[in-house]
Coordinates of C-alpha atoms and ligand atoms in Angstrom, one line a residue:
M908 CA 79.1 19.2 100.4
A909 CA 76.0 20.7 98.7
I910 CA 75.5 20.0 95.3
A911 CA 73.1 22.9 94.3
E912 CA 69.4 22.7 93.7
T913 CA 68.4 20.3 91.8
H914 CA 68.7 21.5 87.8
P915 CA 65.4 21.5 85.8
Q916 CA 67.5 19.8 83.4
Q917 CA 68.8 17.2 84.9
Q918 CA 65.6 16.5 86.5
E919 CA 64.9 14.3 83.6
K920 CA 62.7 11.6 84.7
V921 CA 63.5 7.9 84.3
S922 CA 59.5 7.3 85.3
S923 CA 57.3 7.4 81.6
E924 CA 54.6 8.9 84.0
A925 CA 55.6 11.3 85.8
S926 CA 54.9 14.8 83.8
A927 CA 57.5 17.0 82.4
A928 CA 55.7 20.3 85.0
E929 CA 56.0 18.0 88.0
K930 CA 59.8 19.1 89.7
K931 CA 60.1 15.5 90.9
R932 CA 63.5 15.6 93.3
W933 CA 64.5 11.5 93.6
T934 CA 64.8 10.3 97.1
L935 CA 66.4 6.4 97.2
G936 CA 62.6 5.3 98.5
D937 CA 62.5 5.9 94.1
F938 CA 64.6 2.6 93.8
D939 CA 64.4 -0.9 94.5
I940 CA 68.2 -1.4 95.4
G941 CA 69.7 -4.5 93.9
K942 CA 73.2 -6.7 93.9
P943 CA 76.4 -4.5 94.1
L944 CA 78.0 -4.0 90.5
G945 CA 81.0 -2.7 91.4
R946 CA 83.4 -0.3 93.7
G947 CA 84.9 3.1 92.6
K948 CA 87.5 5.2 94.7
F949 CA 84.9 7.3 96.3
G950 CA 81.7 4.4 97.1
H951 CA 79.7 1.7 95.4
V952 CA 77.0 0.9 92.8
Y953 CA 74.6 -0.9 92.9
L954 CA 72.2 -2.3 90.0
A955 CA 68.7 -0.2 90.9
R956 CA 65.4 -0.6 89.6
E957 CA 63.2 2.8 89.6
K958 CA 60.0 2.1 91.2
R959 CA 57.0 3.6 89.1
S960 CA 58.6 2.6 85.6
N961 CA 60.6 0.0 86.2
H962 CA 63.5 1.7 84.5
I963 CA 66.5 -0.4 85.3
V964 CA 69.5 1.7 86.2
A965 CA 73.2 1.5 88.2
L966 CA 73.0 4.1 91.6
K967 CA 76.5 4.9 92.1
V968 CA 76.5 6.2 95.8
L969 CA 79.3 8.4 96.9
F970 CA 80.1 9.9 100.5
K971 CA 80.3 13.3 100.7
S972 CA 83.2 13.3 103.2
Q973 CA 85.6 11.0 100.7
L974 CA 84.4 13.9 98.0
Q975 CA 85.4 16.3 100.3
Q976 CA 88.8 14.9 102.0
S977 CA 90.3 14.7 98.0
Q978 CA 88.8 17.6 96.9
V979 CA 87.3 16.5 94.1
E980 CA 83.4 18.5 94.6
H981 CA 84.2 20.5 91.9
Q982 CA 85.1 17.9 89.8
L983 CA 82.2 16.0 90.8
R984 CA 79.8 18.9 89.9
R985 CA 81.6 19.6 86.1
E986 CA 81.0 15.4 85.8
V987 CA 77.4 16.2 86.7
E988 CA 76.8 18.8 84.8
I989 CA 78.5 17.9 81.8
Q990 CA 77.2 13.9 81.4
S991 CA 73.9 14.8 82.0
H992 CA 73.8 17.3 78.9
L993 CA 74.8 14.3 76.5
R994 CA 72.6 12.2 74.5
H995 CA 75.0 9.5 72.3
P996 CA 74.5 6.0 71.9
N997 CA 78.3 6.0 73.2
I998 CA 78.0 7.6 75.9
L999 CA 76.7 6.6 79.3
R1000 CA 73.7 8.3 80.3
L1001 CA 73.3 10.4 83.7
Y1002 CA 70.2 10.9 84.2
G1003 CA 70.2 12.5 87.3
Y1004 CA 71.2 13.0 90.6
F1005 CA 70.3 13.0 94.7
Y1006 CA 71.4 13.6 97.9
D1007 CA 71.6 13.4 101.9
Q1008 CA 72.9 14.5 104.6
K1009 CA 76.0 11.6 103.8
R1010 CA 76.1 10.2 100.6
V1011 CA 75.3 11.7 96.8
Y1012 CA 73.8 9.6 94.1
L1013 CA 74.0 9.0 90.4
I1014 CA 71.5 7.2 88.4
L1015 CA 73.5 6.0 85.9
E1016 CA 72.6 4.4 82.3
Y1017 CA 72.9 0.6 83.2
A1018 CA 75.8 -1.0 81.2
A1019 CA 74.9 -4.7 81.5
K1020 CA 78.4 -6.4 79.9
G1021 CA 80.3 -4.1 82.6
E1022 CA 83.8 -3.1 82.3
L1023 CA 85.8 -2.9 78.9
Y1024 CA 89.2 -3.0 81.1
K1025 CA 88.0 -6.3 82.6
E1026 CA 87.5 -7.7 78.9
L1027 CA 90.7 -6.7 77.5
Q1028 CA 92.3 -8.6 80.9
K1029 CA 90.6 -11.4 79.9
C1030 CA 91.4 -11.5 75.8
K1031 CA 95.3 -10.0 76.7
Y1032 CA 94.3 -8.4 73.2
F1033 CA 91.7 -7.6 71.0
S1034 CA 91.0 -8.8 67.3
E1035 CA 91.3 -6.1 64.7
R1036 CA 87.7 -6.3 63.3
R1037 CA 86.7 -5.7 67.6
A1038 CA 89.5 -3.1 68.0
A1039 CA 88.1 -1.3 65.0
T1040 CA 84.4 -1.5 66.1
Y1041 CA 85.3 0.3 69.5
V1042 CA 87.2 3.0 68.0
A1043 CA 85.1 4.1 65.8
S1044 CA 82.1 4.4 68.0
L1045 CA 84.7 6.2 70.2
A1046 CA 85.1 8.5 67.4
R1047 CA 81.7 9.3 66.8
A1048 CA 81.0 9.5 70.5
L1049 CA 83.8 12.4 70.7
I1050 CA 83.3 13.8 67.3
Y1051 CA 79.8 14.7 69.1
C1052 CA 81.4 15.8 72.4
H1053 CA 83.7 17.9 70.8
G1054 CA 81.1 19.5 68.9
K1055 CA 79.5 20.4 72.1
H1056 CA 82.7 22.5 73.3
V1057 CA 83.6 19.4 75.6
I1058 CA 86.7 17.8 75.5
H1059 CA 87.4 14.2 77.5
R1060 CA 90.8 14.0 78.4
D1061 CA 90.7 10.8 80.4
I1062 CA 90.2 8.5 77.7
K1063 CA 91.4 4.7 78.9
P1064 CA 90.1 1.3 79.3
E1065 CA 89.0 1.9 82.9
N1066 CA 86.6 4.4 82.1
L1067 CA 84.9 2.5 79.0
L1068 CA 81.8 0.0 80.0
I1069 CA 80.0 -2.3 77.6
G1070 CA 75.9 -2.3 77.1
A1071 CA 74.0 -5.1 76.7
Q1072 CA 74.2 -4.9 73.1
G1073 CA 78.1 -4.9 73.1
E1074 CA 78.3 -1.5 72.3
L1075 CA 80.8 0.6 74.0
K1076 CA 80.1 3.5 76.1
I1077 CA 82.3 6.4 77.6
A1078 CA 81.7 6.6 81.7
D1079 CA 83.5 8.4 82.9
F1080 CA 83.5 12.4 82.6
G1081 CA 85.5 13.4 86.1
W1082 CA 88.6 15.1 84.2
S1083 CA 86.1 16.4 80.8
V1084 CA 86.1 20.2 80.2
H1085 CA 83.6 22.3 78.8
T1086 CA 85.3 24.4 77.0
F1087 CA 86.0 27.4 74.3
N1088 CA 89.3 28.2 75.2
R1089 CA 92.9 26.5 74.7
R1090 CA 93.1 24.5 78.2
R1091 CA 96.5 24.3 80.6
T1092 CA 95.7 22.3 83.5
M1093 CA 97.4 18.7 83.8
C1094 CA 94.8 15.8 84.1
G1095 CA 94.8 12.5 83.5
T1096 CA 96.4 9.4 83.8
L1097 CA 100.2 9.6 82.4
D1098 CA 100.0 6.8 79.9
Y1099 CA 97.7 8.5 77.6
L1100 CA 98.8 12.0 78.4
P1101 CA 99.7 13.6 74.4
P1102 CA 103.0 15.6 74.7
E1103 CA 101.4 19.0 75.2
M1104 CA 99.6 17.7 78.1
V1105 CA 102.8 16.3 79.6
E1106 CA 104.3 19.8 78.8
N1107 CA 101.5 21.3 80.8
V1108 CA 101.1 23.8 77.9
E1109 CA 98.3 25.0 76.2
H1110 CA 95.6 21.9 74.5
D1111 CA 92.5 21.5 72.6
A1112 CA 90.4 19.3 71.9
S1113 CA 93.2 16.9 69.5
V1114 CA 94.4 15.6 72.9
D1115 CA 91.4 13.3 72.7
I1116 CA 92.6 12.2 69.3
W1117 CA 95.9 11.0 70.9
S1118 CA 94.5 9.1 73.3
L1119 CA 92.8 7.8 71.3
G1120 CA 95.6 6.5 69.6
V1121 CA 96.8 4.6 72.6
L1122 CA 94.0 3.4 73.4
S1123 CA 93.9 1.8 69.8
Y1124 CA 97.5 0.7 70.3
E1125 CA 96.7 -0.8 73.7
F1126 CA 93.4 -2.6 72.0
L1127 CA 95.8 -4.4 69.3
Y1128 CA 98.9 -5.2 72.1
G1129 CA 96.9 -5.3 74.9
V1130 CA 99.7 -2.7 76.5
P1131 CA 99.7 1.1 76.2
P1132 CA 102.1 1.9 73.4
F1133 CA 104.5 4.2 75.7
E1134 CA 104.9 2.4 78.6
A1135 CA 108.1 2.2 81.1
K1136 CA 108.5 1.1 84.5
E1137 CA 109.2 4.3 85.9
H1138 CA 107.0 7.7 85.3
S1139 CA 110.4 9.3 83.9
D1140 CA 110.9 7.4 80.8
T1141 CA 106.9 7.0 80.2
Y1142 CA 107.2 10.6 80.5
R1143 CA 110.2 10.4 78.1
R1144 CA 109.1 8.1 75.5
I1145 CA 105.8 10.3 75.7
M1146 CA 107.7 13.8 74.3
Q1147 CA 109.7 11.8 72.0
V1148 CA 106.9 9.9 70.2
D1149 CA 109.2 6.7 71.2
L1150 CA 106.4 4.7 69.0
K1151 CA 107.2 1.0 68.4
F1152 CA 105.4 -2.1 66.9
P1153 CA 106.3 -5.5 68.6
P1154 CA 106.4 -8.4 65.9
K1155 CA 103.7 -10.4 68.2
P1156 CA 100.9 -10.1 68.1
I1157 CA 100.7 -9.4 64.7
V1158 CA 98.7 -6.5 63.3
S1159 CA 98.2 -5.6 60.1
S1160 CA 100.1 -2.3 58.2
A1161 CA 96.7 -0.2 58.2
A1162 CA 95.9 -0.6 61.8
K1163 CA 99.8 0.6 62.5
D1164 CA 98.9 3.3 59.8
L1165 CA 96.0 4.9 61.5
I1166 CA 97.9 4.4 64.9
S1167 CA 100.9 6.5 63.2
Q1168 CA 98.6 9.0 61.8
M1169 CA 97.0 10.0 65.6
L1170 CA 100.0 9.5 67.4
V1171 CA 101.7 12.6 66.4
K1172 CA 103.6 15.4 68.1
D1173 CA 102.0 18.3 66.7
S1174 CA 98.4 18.1 67.6
S1175 CA 97.7 20.3 64.8
Q1176 CA 98.5 17.6 62.2
R1177 CA 96.6 14.8 64.0
L1178 CA 93.8 12.9 61.7
P1179 CA 90.7 14.5 62.8
L1180 CA 88.3 12.3 63.8
H1181 CA 86.1 12.2 60.5
K1182 CA 89.0 11.5 58.6
L1183 CA 89.4 8.5 60.8
L1184 CA 86.1 7.5 60.3
E1185 CA 87.3 7.0 56.3
H1186 CA 90.5 5.4 57.0
P1187 CA 90.9 1.5 55.2
W1188 CA 91.3 0.0 58.3
I1189 CA 88.1 1.1 60.2
V1190 CA 86.2 0.9 57.0
Q1191 CA 87.1 -2.6 56.7
N1192 CA 87.2 -3.8 59.7
A1193 CA 84.7 -1.9 61.5
D1194 CA 80.9 -2.8 62.2
P1195 CA 79.0 -0.2 61.2
S1196 CA 76.6 -1.3 63.4
G1197 CA 79.0 -0.5 66.2
I1198 CA 78.2 -3.1 67.8
Y1199 CA 81.0 -6.0 67.9
R1200 CA 79.2 -9.4 67.8
A1201 CA 82.0 -12.2 69.1
Ligands
AMP1782 P1 82.8 3.8 89.2 O1 82.9 4.1 90.6 O2 82.8 4.4 88.3 O3 84.7 3.3 89.0 O4 82.7 1.9 89.4 C1 82.4 0.9 90.5 C2 82.4 0.2 89.3 O5 81.4 -0.2 89.2 C3 83.3 -0.1 88.1 O6 84.5 -0.5 87.3 C4 82.0 -0.9 87.2 O7 82.9 -2.1 87.1 C5 81.2 -0.8 88.0 N1 80.0 0.5 87.3 C6 79.6 1.7 87.2 N2 79.0 2.2 86.8 C7 78.4 1.1 86.2 C8 77.4 1.3 85.2 N3 77.1 2.2 84.8 N4 77.2 -0.3 85.1 C9 77.5 -1.2 85.2 N5 78.4 -1.6 86.2 C10 79.0 0.0 86.5

């Protein structure tokens, strides 16, 4: 795969010494490679240090052959294009990229506390304070994205990382789109898909409100709301908005009220994200710093 010539705006310098005028192309030689941080579908992620600035980053190494085999080059290009232009404390920075004959390298912000998914597995479910803090940070990040006409479309625990301070970072823009129009593409994981995407009809930024509702539920109950053994049952439950709140764990009625206002079939009736930030459950539980302290 040949990612087009490096875009000047994606050439942001990790090195503070490098001048803006200097058209630097990154190479592997610019980094000291440290421990592996994890393995993804298309390659590995390593801790790395940019030699000139000593800046710590995560270097994601993707194999071109695997990207080609799975026909995701276009998706990666879009991900790079979108993520490199976003600047928000709750969105993982993509500083730049480079490639050689066999691999593509993404220079990413290092999220020192790792995957949110693992935290959720460890705790089974989060406290209301923790869940509300994460939901508010995500709402702020999504308001920022939507303001730039970017719809994420794949909000789920696996795509969230935790920074050194405990702040949430949206990490994966593989399914996101930059759009001024309503979209009609089926994407994302079934459990988080809103009815309009399950049905493959037009959708807009309000798909992210639905997914945030699913995520809020999963934070508080440890499982997504429409989970079922068979895909067809999940599909049916989503279409009917078959939303049930189990008696355990005990969750406040304010939290349930908020979730019910996000998981609404008619996308135009979902609680707008700026209203979500004013909801009593968020106001009473979310840490205003956006940082969850255990
Ligand atoms: P991915 O290919 O994005 O699924 O990444 C594979 C794994 O590497 C993830 O599940 C994380 O554990 C880890 N990882 C990826 N990106 C980062 C990052 N920026 N900071 C810290 N760990 C990361």
